[in-house]
mmCIF file of C-alpha atoms and ligand atoms in Angstrom:
data_model
loop_
_atom_site.group_PDB
_atom_site.id
_atom_site.type_symbol
_atom_site.label_atom_id
_atom_site.label_comp_id
_atom_site.label_asym_id
_atom_site.label_seq_id
_atom_site.Cartn_x
_atom_site.Cartn_y
_atom_site.Cartn_z
ATOM 1 C CA GLU B 1 113.469 104.512 110.274
ATOM 2 C CA LYS B 2 109.715 104.410 109.753
ATOM 3 C CA GLY B 3 109.585 107.972 111.041
ATOM 4 C CA GLY B 4 107.024 107.177 113.741
ATOM 5 C CA TYR B 5 104.670 105.356 111.349
ATOM 6 C CA ASP B 6 103.629 101.721 111.913
ATOM 7 C CA THR B 7 104.746 100.675 108.462
ATOM 8 C CA TYR B 8 106.880 101.843 105.553
ATOM 9 C CA MET B 9 103.802 101.872 103.396
ATOM 10 C CA LEU B 10 102.015 104.349 105.632
ATOM 11 C CA LYS B 11 105.125 106.496 105.887
ATOM 12 C CA GLU B 12 105.394 106.534 102.109
ATOM 13 C CA ILE B 13 101.710 107.395 101.685
ATOM 14 C CA TYR B 14 102.263 110.444 103.897
ATOM 15 C CA GLU B 15 105.481 111.344 102.086
ATOM 16 C CA GLN B 16 103.560 111.981 98.888
ATOM 17 C CA PRO B 17 103.243 115.777 99.149
ATOM 18 C CA GLN B 18 107.040 115.963 99.475
ATOM 19 C CA ALA B 19 107.648 113.326 96.804
ATOM 20 C CA LEU B 20 105.431 115.235 94.382
ATOM 21 C CA THR B 21 107.163 118.500 95.195
ATOM 22 C CA ASN B 22 110.418 116.777 94.279
ATOM 23 C CA THR B 23 108.954 115.419 91.043
ATOM 24 C CA LEU B 24 107.889 118.904 89.975
ATOM 25 C CA ILE B 25 110.617 121.114 91.359
ATOM 26 C CA GLY B 26 112.496 123.207 88.803
ATOM 27 C CA ARG B 27 110.464 121.787 85.962
ATOM 28 C CA LEU B 28 107.529 124.213 85.730
ATOM 29 C CA HIS B 29 107.727 127.669 84.168
ATOM 30 C CA ASP B 30 104.600 129.628 84.969
ATOM 31 C CA GLU B 31 105.127 132.616 82.683
ATOM 32 C CA THR B 32 105.429 130.569 79.527
ATOM 33 C CA GLY B 33 103.335 127.544 80.442
ATOM 34 C CA GLU B 34 106.374 125.454 79.491
ATOM 35 C CA VAL B 35 107.979 122.555 81.270
ATOM 36 C CA ASN B 36 111.716 121.989 81.329
ATOM 37 C CA LEU B 37 112.594 118.306 81.527
ATOM 38 C CA ASP B 38 116.232 118.297 80.432
ATOM 39 C CA ILE B 39 115.440 115.732 77.782
ATOM 40 C CA SER B 40 117.689 115.849 74.719
ATOM 41 C CA LEU B 41 115.274 113.871 72.510
ATOM 42 C CA ASP B 42 113.718 115.955 69.757
ATOM 43 C CA PRO B 43 109.976 115.930 70.555
ATOM 44 C CA ALA B 44 109.169 116.325 66.845
ATOM 45 C CA SER B 45 111.255 113.333 65.781
ATOM 46 C CA PHE B 46 108.806 110.476 66.329
ATOM 47 C CA LYS B 47 105.346 109.591 65.084
ATOM 48 C CA ARG B 48 104.145 107.291 67.814
ATOM 49 C CA ILE B 49 104.852 106.321 71.377
ATOM 50 C CA SER B 50 104.891 102.898 73.030
ATOM 51 C CA ILE B 51 104.906 102.772 76.795
ATOM 52 C CA VAL B 52 106.037 99.551 78.442
ATOM 53 C CA ALA B 53 105.839 98.668 82.138
ATOM 54 C CA CYS B 54 104.578 96.171 84.734
ATOM 55 C CA GLY B 55 102.056 96.311 87.573
ATOM 56 C CA THR B 56 101.530 99.677 89.172
ATOM 57 C CA ALA B 57 103.902 101.307 86.677
ATOM 58 C CA TYR B 58 101.693 99.886 83.905
ATOM 59 C CA TYR B 59 98.674 101.640 85.398
ATOM 60 C CA ALA B 60 100.614 104.907 85.632
ATOM 61 C CA SER B 61 101.436 104.360 81.961
ATOM 62 C CA LEU B 62 97.750 104.040 81.091
ATOM 63 C CA VAL B 63 97.173 107.462 82.636
ATOM 64 C CA GLY B 64 100.128 108.640 80.534
ATOM 65 C CA GLU B 65 98.517 107.262 77.386
ATOM 66 C CA TYR B 66 95.361 109.244 78.030
ATOM 67 C CA LEU B 67 97.246 112.445 78.849
ATOM 68 C CA ILE B 68 99.691 112.303 75.948
ATOM 69 C CA GLU B 69 96.975 111.502 73.425
ATOM 70 C CA GLN B 70 94.748 114.300 74.723
ATOM 71 C CA LEU B 71 97.379 116.985 75.150
ATOM 72 C CA ALA B 72 99.938 116.128 72.495
ATOM 73 C CA ARG B 73 97.762 114.270 69.951
ATOM 74 C CA ILE B 74 100.365 111.558 69.375
ATOM 75 C CA PRO B 75 99.165 107.941 69.091
ATOM 76 C CA VAL B 76 100.208 106.030 72.215
ATOM 77 C CA GLU B 77 100.099 102.325 72.973
ATOM 78 C CA VAL B 78 100.705 100.821 76.371
ATOM 79 C CA ASP B 79 101.989 97.294 76.807
ATOM 80 C CA VAL B 80 102.654 94.937 79.643
ATOM 81 C CA ALA B 81 106.412 94.337 79.446
ATOM 82 C CA SER B 82 106.197 90.547 79.792
ATOM 83 C CA GLU B 83 104.071 90.467 76.626
ATOM 84 C CA TYR B 84 105.923 93.146 74.702
ATOM 85 C CA ARG B 85 109.303 91.491 74.995
ATOM 86 C CA TYR B 86 108.189 88.362 73.145
ATOM 87 C CA ARG B 87 106.021 89.951 70.508
ATOM 88 C CA SER B 88 108.480 91.194 67.890
ATOM 89 C CA PRO B 89 107.157 94.684 68.534
ATOM 90 C CA LEU B 90 106.416 96.919 65.533
ATOM 91 C CA VAL B 91 108.792 99.731 66.380
ATOM 92 C CA ASN B 92 111.383 101.646 64.414
ATOM 93 C CA GLU B 93 113.326 104.912 64.592
ATOM 94 C CA ASN B 94 110.036 106.834 64.344
ATOM 95 C CA THR B 95 108.837 105.357 67.620
ATOM 96 C CA LEU B 96 109.567 106.629 71.090
ATOM 97 C CA VAL B 97 109.536 103.768 73.574
ATOM 98 C CA ILE B 98 109.031 104.872 77.159
ATOM 99 C CA VAL B 99 109.770 102.455 79.991
ATOM 100 C CA VAL B 100 108.221 103.272 83.357
ATOM 101 C CA SER B 101 109.695 101.720 86.481
ATOM 102 C CA GLN B 102 110.204 102.476 90.145
ATOM 103 C CA SER B 103 113.179 100.156 90.610
ATOM 104 C CA GLY B 104 114.664 100.427 87.129
ATOM 105 C CA GLU B 105 115.481 96.732 87.549
ATOM 106 C CA THR B 106 112.301 94.838 86.648
ATOM 107 C CA ILE B 107 113.549 92.140 84.292
ATOM 108 C CA ASP B 108 110.583 92.116 81.909
ATOM 109 C CA THR B 109 110.720 95.879 81.432
ATOM 110 C CA LEU B 110 114.485 95.837 81.021
ATOM 111 C CA GLU B 111 114.306 93.086 78.389
ATOM 112 C CA ALA B 112 111.442 94.836 76.588
ATOM 113 C CA LEU B 113 113.604 97.940 76.433
ATOM 114 C CA LYS B 114 116.509 95.993 74.933
ATOM 115 C CA GLU B 115 114.127 94.453 72.403
ATOM 116 C CA ALA B 116 112.853 97.904 71.326
ATOM 117 C CA LYS B 117 116.424 99.161 70.951
ATOM 118 C CA LYS B 118 117.181 96.341 68.500
ATOM 119 C CA TYR B 119 114.644 97.869 66.126
ATOM 120 C CA GLY B 120 116.135 101.336 66.419
ATOM 121 C CA ALA B 121 113.500 102.915 68.651
ATOM 122 C CA LYS B 122 114.335 106.054 70.578
ATOM 123 C CA THR B 123 114.023 105.367 74.281
ATOM 124 C CA LEU B 124 113.112 107.292 77.401
ATOM 125 C CA GLY B 125 112.957 106.009 80.982
ATOM 126 C CA VAL B 126 110.534 107.352 83.575
ATOM 127 C CA ILE B 127 112.353 105.937 86.550
ATOM 128 C CA ASN B 128 112.770 106.380 90.288
ATOM 129 C CA ALA B 129 115.998 104.551 91.193
ATOM 130 C CA LYS B 130 119.091 106.549 90.282
ATOM 131 C CA GLY B 131 121.743 104.675 88.322
ATOM 132 C CA SER B 132 119.574 101.537 87.980
ATOM 133 C CA SER B 133 119.984 99.168 85.023
ATOM 134 C CA MET B 134 117.295 100.792 82.892
ATOM 135 C CA THR B 135 118.792 104.260 83.327
ATOM 136 C CA ARG B 136 121.947 102.942 81.668
ATOM 137 C CA GLU B 137 120.081 101.494 78.666
ATOM 138 C CA VAL B 138 117.839 104.427 77.691
ATOM 139 C CA ASP B 139 118.682 107.459 75.541
ATOM 140 C CA ASP B 140 117.196 109.811 78.133
ATOM 141 C CA VAL B 141 115.841 109.614 81.683
ATOM 142 C CA LEU B 142 113.066 111.540 83.331
ATOM 143 C CA TYR B 143 113.652 110.830 87.005
ATOM 144 C CA ILE B 144 110.513 110.922 89.105
ATOM 145 C CA HIS B 145 112.470 111.778 92.287
ATOM 146 C CA ALA B 146 109.998 110.068 94.634
ATOM 147 C CA GLY B 147 112.826 109.000 96.964
ATOM 148 C CA PRO B 148 113.458 105.442 98.174
ATOM 149 C CA GLU B 149 110.337 103.276 98.305
ATOM 150 C CA ILE B 150 110.571 100.344 100.692
ATOM 151 C CA GLY B 151 106.962 99.211 101.148
ATOM 152 C CA VAL B 152 106.315 96.395 98.693
ATOM 153 C CA ALA B 153 103.059 97.966 97.522
ATOM 154 C CA SER B 154 103.947 101.021 95.494
ATOM 155 C CA THR B 155 102.376 104.305 96.636
ATOM 156 C CA LYS B 156 104.461 107.440 96.277
ATOM 157 C CA ALA B 157 106.191 106.068 93.182
ATOM 158 C CA TYR B 158 102.776 105.705 91.514
ATOM 159 C CA THR B 159 101.647 109.273 92.155
ATOM 160 C CA SER B 160 105.074 110.594 91.154
ATOM 161 C CA MET B 161 104.991 108.520 87.951
ATOM 162 C CA VAL B 162 101.569 109.880 87.064
ATOM 163 C CA SER B 163 102.830 113.407 87.751
ATOM 164 C CA ALA B 164 105.851 112.758 85.531
ATOM 165 C CA MET B 165 103.408 111.649 82.825
ATOM 166 C CA LEU B 166 101.614 114.971 83.198
ATOM 167 C CA LEU B 167 104.916 116.781 82.710
ATOM 168 C CA LEU B 168 105.723 114.687 79.679
ATOM 169 C CA ALA B 169 102.314 115.272 78.106
ATOM 170 C CA LEU B 170 102.638 119.021 78.688
ATOM 171 C CA TRP B 171 106.143 119.070 77.253
ATOM 172 C CA LEU B 172 105.120 117.134 74.142
ATOM 173 C CA GLY B 173 101.914 119.115 73.706
ATOM 174 C CA ARG B 174 103.712 122.463 73.840
ATOM 175 C CA ALA B 175 106.683 121.386 71.747
ATOM 176 C CA ARG B 176 104.545 119.865 69.024
ATOM 177 C CA GLY B 177 102.095 122.763 68.938
ATOM 178 C CA SER B 178 98.934 120.881 69.882
ATOM 179 C CA LEU B 179 98.644 122.672 73.231
ATOM 180 C CA ASN B 180 98.455 126.467 73.162
ATOM 181 C CA ALA B 181 100.221 128.659 75.718
ATOM 182 C CA GLU B 182 96.995 129.547 77.500
ATOM 183 C CA LYS B 183 95.808 125.973 77.959
ATOM 184 C CA GLY B 184 99.376 124.954 78.798
ATOM 185 C CA ALA B 185 99.599 127.569 81.544
ATOM 186 C CA GLU B 186 96.222 126.497 82.926
ATOM 187 C CA LEU B 187 97.263 122.847 83.165
ATOM 188 C CA LEU B 188 100.618 123.775 84.566
ATOM 189 C CA ALA B 189 98.868 125.664 87.346
ATOM 190 C CA ALA B 190 96.744 122.573 88.046
ATOM 191 C CA VAL B 191 99.866 120.396 88.207
ATOM 192 C CA ARG B 192 101.531 122.851 90.552
ATOM 193 C CA GLU B 193 98.609 122.390 92.963
ATOM 194 C CA LEU B 194 99.203 118.654 93.315
ATOM 195 C CA PRO B 195 101.393 118.570 96.433
ATOM 196 C CA ARG B 196 98.891 120.793 98.242
ATOM 197 C CA LEU B 197 95.887 118.776 97.038
ATOM 198 C CA VAL B 198 97.498 115.514 98.130
ATOM 199 C CA GLU B 199 98.323 117.034 101.509
ATOM 200 C CA GLU B 200 94.650 117.924 101.802
ATOM 201 C CA ALA B 201 93.627 114.422 100.719
ATOM 202 C CA LEU B 202 95.591 113.140 103.736
ATOM 203 C CA ALA B 203 93.790 115.343 106.274
ATOM 204 C CA PRO B 204 92.904 113.403 109.462
ATOM 205 C CA GLU B 205 89.119 113.665 109.024
ATOM 206 C CA ARG B 206 89.368 112.240 105.515
ATOM 207 C CA VAL B 207 91.557 109.370 106.702
ATOM 208 C CA GLU B 208 89.097 108.645 109.539
ATOM 209 C CA ASN B 209 86.233 108.479 107.067
ATOM 210 C CA ILE B 210 88.128 106.075 104.802
ATOM 211 C CA THR B 211 89.146 103.960 107.813
ATOM 212 C CA ARG B 212 85.487 103.692 108.851
ATOM 213 C CA ILE B 213 84.495 102.580 105.338
ATOM 214 C CA ALA B 214 87.402 100.111 105.176
ATOM 215 C CA GLU B 215 86.316 98.568 108.486
ATOM 216 C CA LYS B 216 82.676 98.416 107.399
ATOM 217 C CA TYR B 217 83.517 96.303 104.346
ATOM 218 C CA HIS B 218 86.650 94.442 105.448
ATOM 219 C CA GLN B 219 84.820 91.086 105.554
ATOM 220 C CA ALA B 220 83.848 91.308 101.891
ATOM 221 C CA ARG B 221 85.049 88.397 99.774
ATOM 222 C CA ASP B 222 85.255 90.435 96.594
ATOM 223 C CA TYR B 223 85.417 94.068 95.575
ATOM 224 C CA LEU B 224 84.714 95.765 92.252
ATOM 225 C CA PHE B 225 86.355 99.031 91.158
ATOM 226 C CA LEU B 226 85.035 101.248 88.369
ATOM 227 C CA GLY B 227 86.371 104.414 86.769
ATOM 228 C CA ARG B 228 86.485 105.921 83.320
ATOM 229 C CA GLY B 229 88.630 108.076 81.073
ATOM 230 C CA VAL B 230 91.738 109.370 82.784
ATOM 231 C CA ASN B 231 90.522 107.653 85.978
ATOM 232 C CA ALA B 232 89.955 104.163 84.568
ATOM 233 C CA PRO B 233 93.545 103.353 85.628
ATOM 234 C CA THR B 234 92.719 104.732 89.097
ATOM 235 C CA ALA B 235 90.200 101.902 89.427
ATOM 236 C CA PHE B 236 92.759 99.339 88.191
ATOM 237 C CA GLU B 237 95.356 100.624 90.639
ATOM 238 C CA GLY B 238 92.816 100.636 93.496
ATOM 239 C CA ALA B 239 91.991 96.981 92.854
ATOM 240 C CA LEU B 240 95.673 96.029 92.631
ATOM 241 C CA LYS B 241 96.511 97.755 95.930
ATOM 242 C CA LEU B 242 93.605 96.026 97.688
ATOM 243 C CA LYS B 243 94.565 92.588 96.340
ATOM 244 C CA GLU B 244 98.237 92.974 97.171
ATOM 245 C CA ILE B 245 97.943 93.876 100.815
ATOM 246 C CA SER B 246 94.501 92.672 101.999
ATOM 247 C CA TYR B 247 94.221 89.501 99.814
ATOM 248 C CA ILE B 248 90.616 90.399 99.061
ATOM 249 C CA HIS B 249 89.777 89.501 95.496
ATOM 250 C CA ALA B 250 89.189 92.668 93.502
ATOM 251 C CA GLU B 251 88.390 93.346 89.879
ATOM 252 C CA ALA B 252 88.450 96.623 88.040
ATOM 253 C CA TYR B 253 86.821 97.774 84.846
ATOM 254 C CA ALA B 254 86.342 100.887 82.819
ATOM 255 C CA SER B 255 82.823 101.837 83.994
ATOM 256 C CA GLY B 256 81.241 101.491 80.570
ATOM 257 C CA GLU B 257 82.296 97.842 80.454
ATOM 258 C CA MET B 258 80.234 96.941 83.503
ATOM 259 C CA LYS B 259 77.138 96.029 81.581
ATOM 260 C CA HIS B 260 79.161 93.811 79.256
ATOM 261 C CA GLY B 261 79.705 91.182 81.915
ATOM 262 C CA PRO B 262 80.844 92.180 85.394
ATOM 263 C CA ILE B 263 77.348 93.405 86.265
ATOM 264 C CA ALA B 264 76.500 89.723 86.792
ATOM 265 C CA LEU B 265 78.699 89.771 89.918
ATOM 266 C CA ILE B 266 76.682 92.414 91.690
ATOM 267 C CA ASP B 267 74.665 91.450 94.750
ATOM 268 C CA GLU B 268 74.194 92.823 98.256
ATOM 269 C CA HIS B 269 77.564 91.447 99.354
ATOM 270 C CA LEU B 270 79.636 93.317 96.763
ATOM 271 C CA PRO B 271 81.210 96.664 97.590
ATOM 272 C CA VAL B 272 81.760 98.641 94.386
ATOM 273 C CA VAL B 273 84.218 101.522 94.495
ATOM 274 C CA VAL B 274 83.272 104.061 91.846
ATOM 275 C CA VAL B 275 85.580 106.932 90.932
ATOM 276 C CA ALA B 276 83.006 109.706 90.495
ATOM 277 C CA THR B 277 85.079 112.853 90.754
ATOM 278 C CA ASP B 278 84.542 115.933 88.616
ATOM 279 C CA SER B 279 84.491 114.974 84.945
ATOM 280 C CA PHE B 280 82.866 115.869 81.670
ATOM 281 C CA LEU B 281 81.414 112.344 81.837
ATOM 282 C CA LEU B 282 80.246 112.439 85.457
ATOM 283 C CA GLU B 283 76.596 112.026 84.387
ATOM 284 C CA LYS B 284 77.445 108.655 82.901
ATOM 285 C CA THR B 285 79.263 107.586 86.049
ATOM 286 C CA ILE B 286 76.228 108.522 88.141
ATOM 287 C CA SER B 287 74.142 106.255 85.876
ATOM 288 C CA ASN B 288 76.600 103.431 86.597
ATOM 289 C CA ILE B 289 76.190 104.062 90.316
ATOM 290 C CA GLN B 290 72.424 103.800 89.959
ATOM 291 C CA GLU B 291 72.792 100.558 87.999
ATOM 292 C CA VAL B 292 74.890 99.058 90.805
ATOM 293 C CA ARG B 293 72.422 100.218 93.459
ATOM 294 C CA ALA B 294 69.464 98.828 91.507
ATOM 295 C CA ARG B 295 71.119 95.398 91.867
ATOM 296 C CA SER B 296 71.724 95.878 95.608
ATOM 297 C CA GLY B 297 75.472 96.431 95.254
ATOM 298 C CA LYS B 298 77.065 98.665 97.873
ATOM 299 C CA VAL B 299 78.485 101.795 96.285
ATOM 300 C CA ILE B 300 81.539 103.504 97.758
ATOM 301 C CA ALA B 301 81.801 106.640 95.645
ATOM 302 C CA VAL B 302 84.944 108.761 95.408
ATOM 303 C CA VAL B 303 83.525 112.239 94.947
ATOM 304 C CA SER B 304 84.904 115.771 94.581
ATOM 305 C CA ASP B 305 84.342 118.006 97.614
ATOM 306 C CA GLY B 306 80.930 119.653 97.518
ATOM 307 C CA ASP B 307 79.401 117.443 94.833
ATOM 308 C CA THR B 308 76.129 116.499 96.513
ATOM 309 C CA GLU B 309 74.603 115.119 93.315
ATOM 310 C CA ALA B 310 77.211 112.368 92.916
ATOM 311 C CA ALA B 311 77.240 111.704 96.670
ATOM 312 C CA ARG B 312 73.472 111.382 96.970
ATOM 313 C CA HIS B 313 73.362 108.077 95.106
ATOM 314 C CA ALA B 314 76.088 106.258 97.065
ATOM 315 C CA ASP B 315 76.027 104.130 100.239
ATOM 316 C CA ASP B 316 79.337 105.561 101.367
ATOM 317 C CA VAL B 317 81.222 108.575 100.112
ATOM 318 C CA ILE B 318 84.922 109.346 100.084
ATOM 319 C CA PHE B 319 85.242 113.070 99.454
ATOM 320 C CA VAL B 320 88.497 114.147 97.833
ATOM 321 C CA PRO B 321 89.819 117.655 97.135
ATOM 322 C CA ARG B 322 88.464 119.069 93.892
ATOM 323 C CA ALA B 323 91.058 118.976 91.121
ATOM 324 C CA ASP B 324 91.243 119.579 87.387
ATOM 325 C CA GLU B 325 90.187 116.301 85.780
ATOM 326 C CA MET B 326 93.560 115.881 84.058
ATOM 327 C CA VAL B 327 95.447 115.882 87.364
ATOM 328 C CA SER B 328 92.755 114.114 89.416
ATOM 329 C CA PRO B 329 94.251 110.603 89.073
ATOM 330 C CA VAL B 330 97.028 111.695 91.439
ATOM 331 C CA VAL B 331 94.606 112.915 94.110
ATOM 332 C CA ASN B 332 92.215 109.996 93.673
ATOM 333 C CA ALA B 333 95.008 107.440 93.999
ATOM 334 C CA VAL B 334 95.543 108.555 97.599
ATOM 335 C CA ALA B 335 91.975 107.529 98.491
ATOM 336 C CA MET B 336 92.602 104.123 96.890
ATOM 337 C CA GLN B 337 95.823 103.633 98.864
ATOM 338 C CA LEU B 338 94.166 104.538 102.158
ATOM 339 C CA LEU B 339 91.201 102.259 101.515
ATOM 340 C CA ALA B 340 93.518 99.333 100.746
ATOM 341 C CA TYR B 341 95.775 100.140 103.692
ATOM 342 C CA HIS B 342 93.031 100.371 106.293
ATOM 343 C CA THR B 343 91.266 97.290 104.936
ATOM 344 C CA ALA B 344 94.510 95.319 105.246
ATOM 345 C CA THR B 345 95.065 96.668 108.740
ATOM 346 C CA ALA B 346 91.522 95.689 109.778
ATOM 347 C CA LEU B 347 92.399 92.164 108.580
ATOM 348 C CA ASN B 348 95.728 92.180 110.458
ATOM 349 C CA ARG B 349 97.789 91.758 107.319
ATOM 350 C CA ASP B 350 101.512 92.462 107.190
ATOM 351 C CA VAL B 351 101.285 95.319 104.682
ATOM 352 C CA ASP B 352 105.011 95.863 104.287
ATOM 353 C CA LYS B 353 105.598 92.197 103.509
ATOM 354 C CA PRO B 354 102.563 90.907 101.649
ATOM 355 C CA ARG B 355 102.706 87.167 101.011
ATOM 356 C CA ASN B 356 104.263 85.919 97.776
ATOM 357 C CA LEU B 357 105.438 89.372 96.669
ATOM 358 C CA ALA B 358 108.889 90.860 96.254
ATOM 359 C CA LYS B 359 109.644 94.553 95.934
ATOM 360 C CA SER B 360 111.552 94.158 92.736
ATOM 361 C CA VAL B 361 110.963 91.354 90.230
ATOM 362 C CA THR B 362 114.385 90.707 88.730
ATOM 363 C CA VAL B 363 113.817 87.089 87.695
ATOM 364 C CA GLU B 364 111.327 86.045 85.096
HETATM 365 C C1 F6R P 401 102.509 97.131 92.960
HETATM 366 C C2 F6R P 401 103.904 96.920 92.686
HETATM 367 C C3 F6R P 401 104.284 96.157 91.440
HETATM 368 C C4 F6R P 401 105.327 96.975 90.675
HETATM 369 C C5 F6R P 401 105.847 96.215 89.451
HETATM 370 C C6 F6R P 401 106.812 97.062 88.622
HETATM 371 O O1 F6R P 401 102.275 97.823 94.119
HETATM 372 O O2 F6R P 401 104.719 97.386 93.411
HETATM 373 O O3 F6R P 401 103.168 95.911 90.620
HETATM 374 O O4 F6R P 401 104.740 98.173 90.299
HETATM 375 O O5 F6R P 401 106.481 95.035 89.855
HETATM 376 O O6 F6R P 401 107.909 97.463 89.374
HETATM 377 P P1 F6R P 401 108.873 98.613 88.881
HETATM 378 O O7 F6R P 401 108.099 99.874 88.852
HETATM 379 O O8 F6R P 401 109.991 98.635 89.866
HETATM 380 O O9 F6R P 401 109.346 98.237 87.496
#
């Protein structure tokens, strides 16, 4: 049942190229740069978007916020469902509320959805589980088609959710005229590359390198994760994965926030994972790396293949396949999953059944 893998989580990590293929299949039209999502909602019929989710799905939603705002120029807010449901949310028929969920059963997200419907919001679910409770409450569903996820720590559902967010941002951007056909086609080509890039990110020599780094730092008491822009959520997700399955305390910040407080944590015992892949802001990230090093922190940099400048400043480097910045959160997430997985394994943790956690949180 685990297909020869030690754990469901590892099996699901390696299923990602196939899961992503399934997320994308039939939805991309190269000639026109359009995406076909079979959504009946009129993309011109709302003025703002609220995305509501929990945990890993919340981090996928933060990537969605960035992508939709950049590509479709619609204001987007992202909320934690447990907060949203009790906040008398300011939504009406001009708002699209998107719920993002692997299980489709998370009680906070389900209740938040019902709350939004009371105010007349249009609703869309970005959901994995077919026929789940949320799919029956929303106006429209964009299935992520990741397949069943059994490991408690979400892996393939996350990368499929982020890919679904890319599709949604492209669809909205094209339909609302903020994304021209040329740029649309370029991004669509980058999205189409994702299954191949993730396959490459799982190459044995890359996994060996990450395993070595995980073992080197597995005794650390704390970890810090930094990333910015579309990859700030990659840092948040990396910290969550590490906490969930290794029980190492981990914090994550948007890189620019470091000097506003968390920099006080840095000493020679603190590994700091910095997402430093190709970006229009890479220079600034390299400055952050230097700031961490100047305080004796140990930098584990996630760097695009061939980027010697970013790599030069780090103690350890995780090279990942080079990707368009907009799609890079999907590729970078794989490095985060592997780092968490091999750290947990070095600590002999039961990764498929982490303590205190349930796969689906259906009670409040
Ligand atoms: C993290 C994890 C949880 C879930 C969260 C939402 O690895 O699995 O944080 O992401 O409980 O679950 P869904 O997506 O089913 O609503």
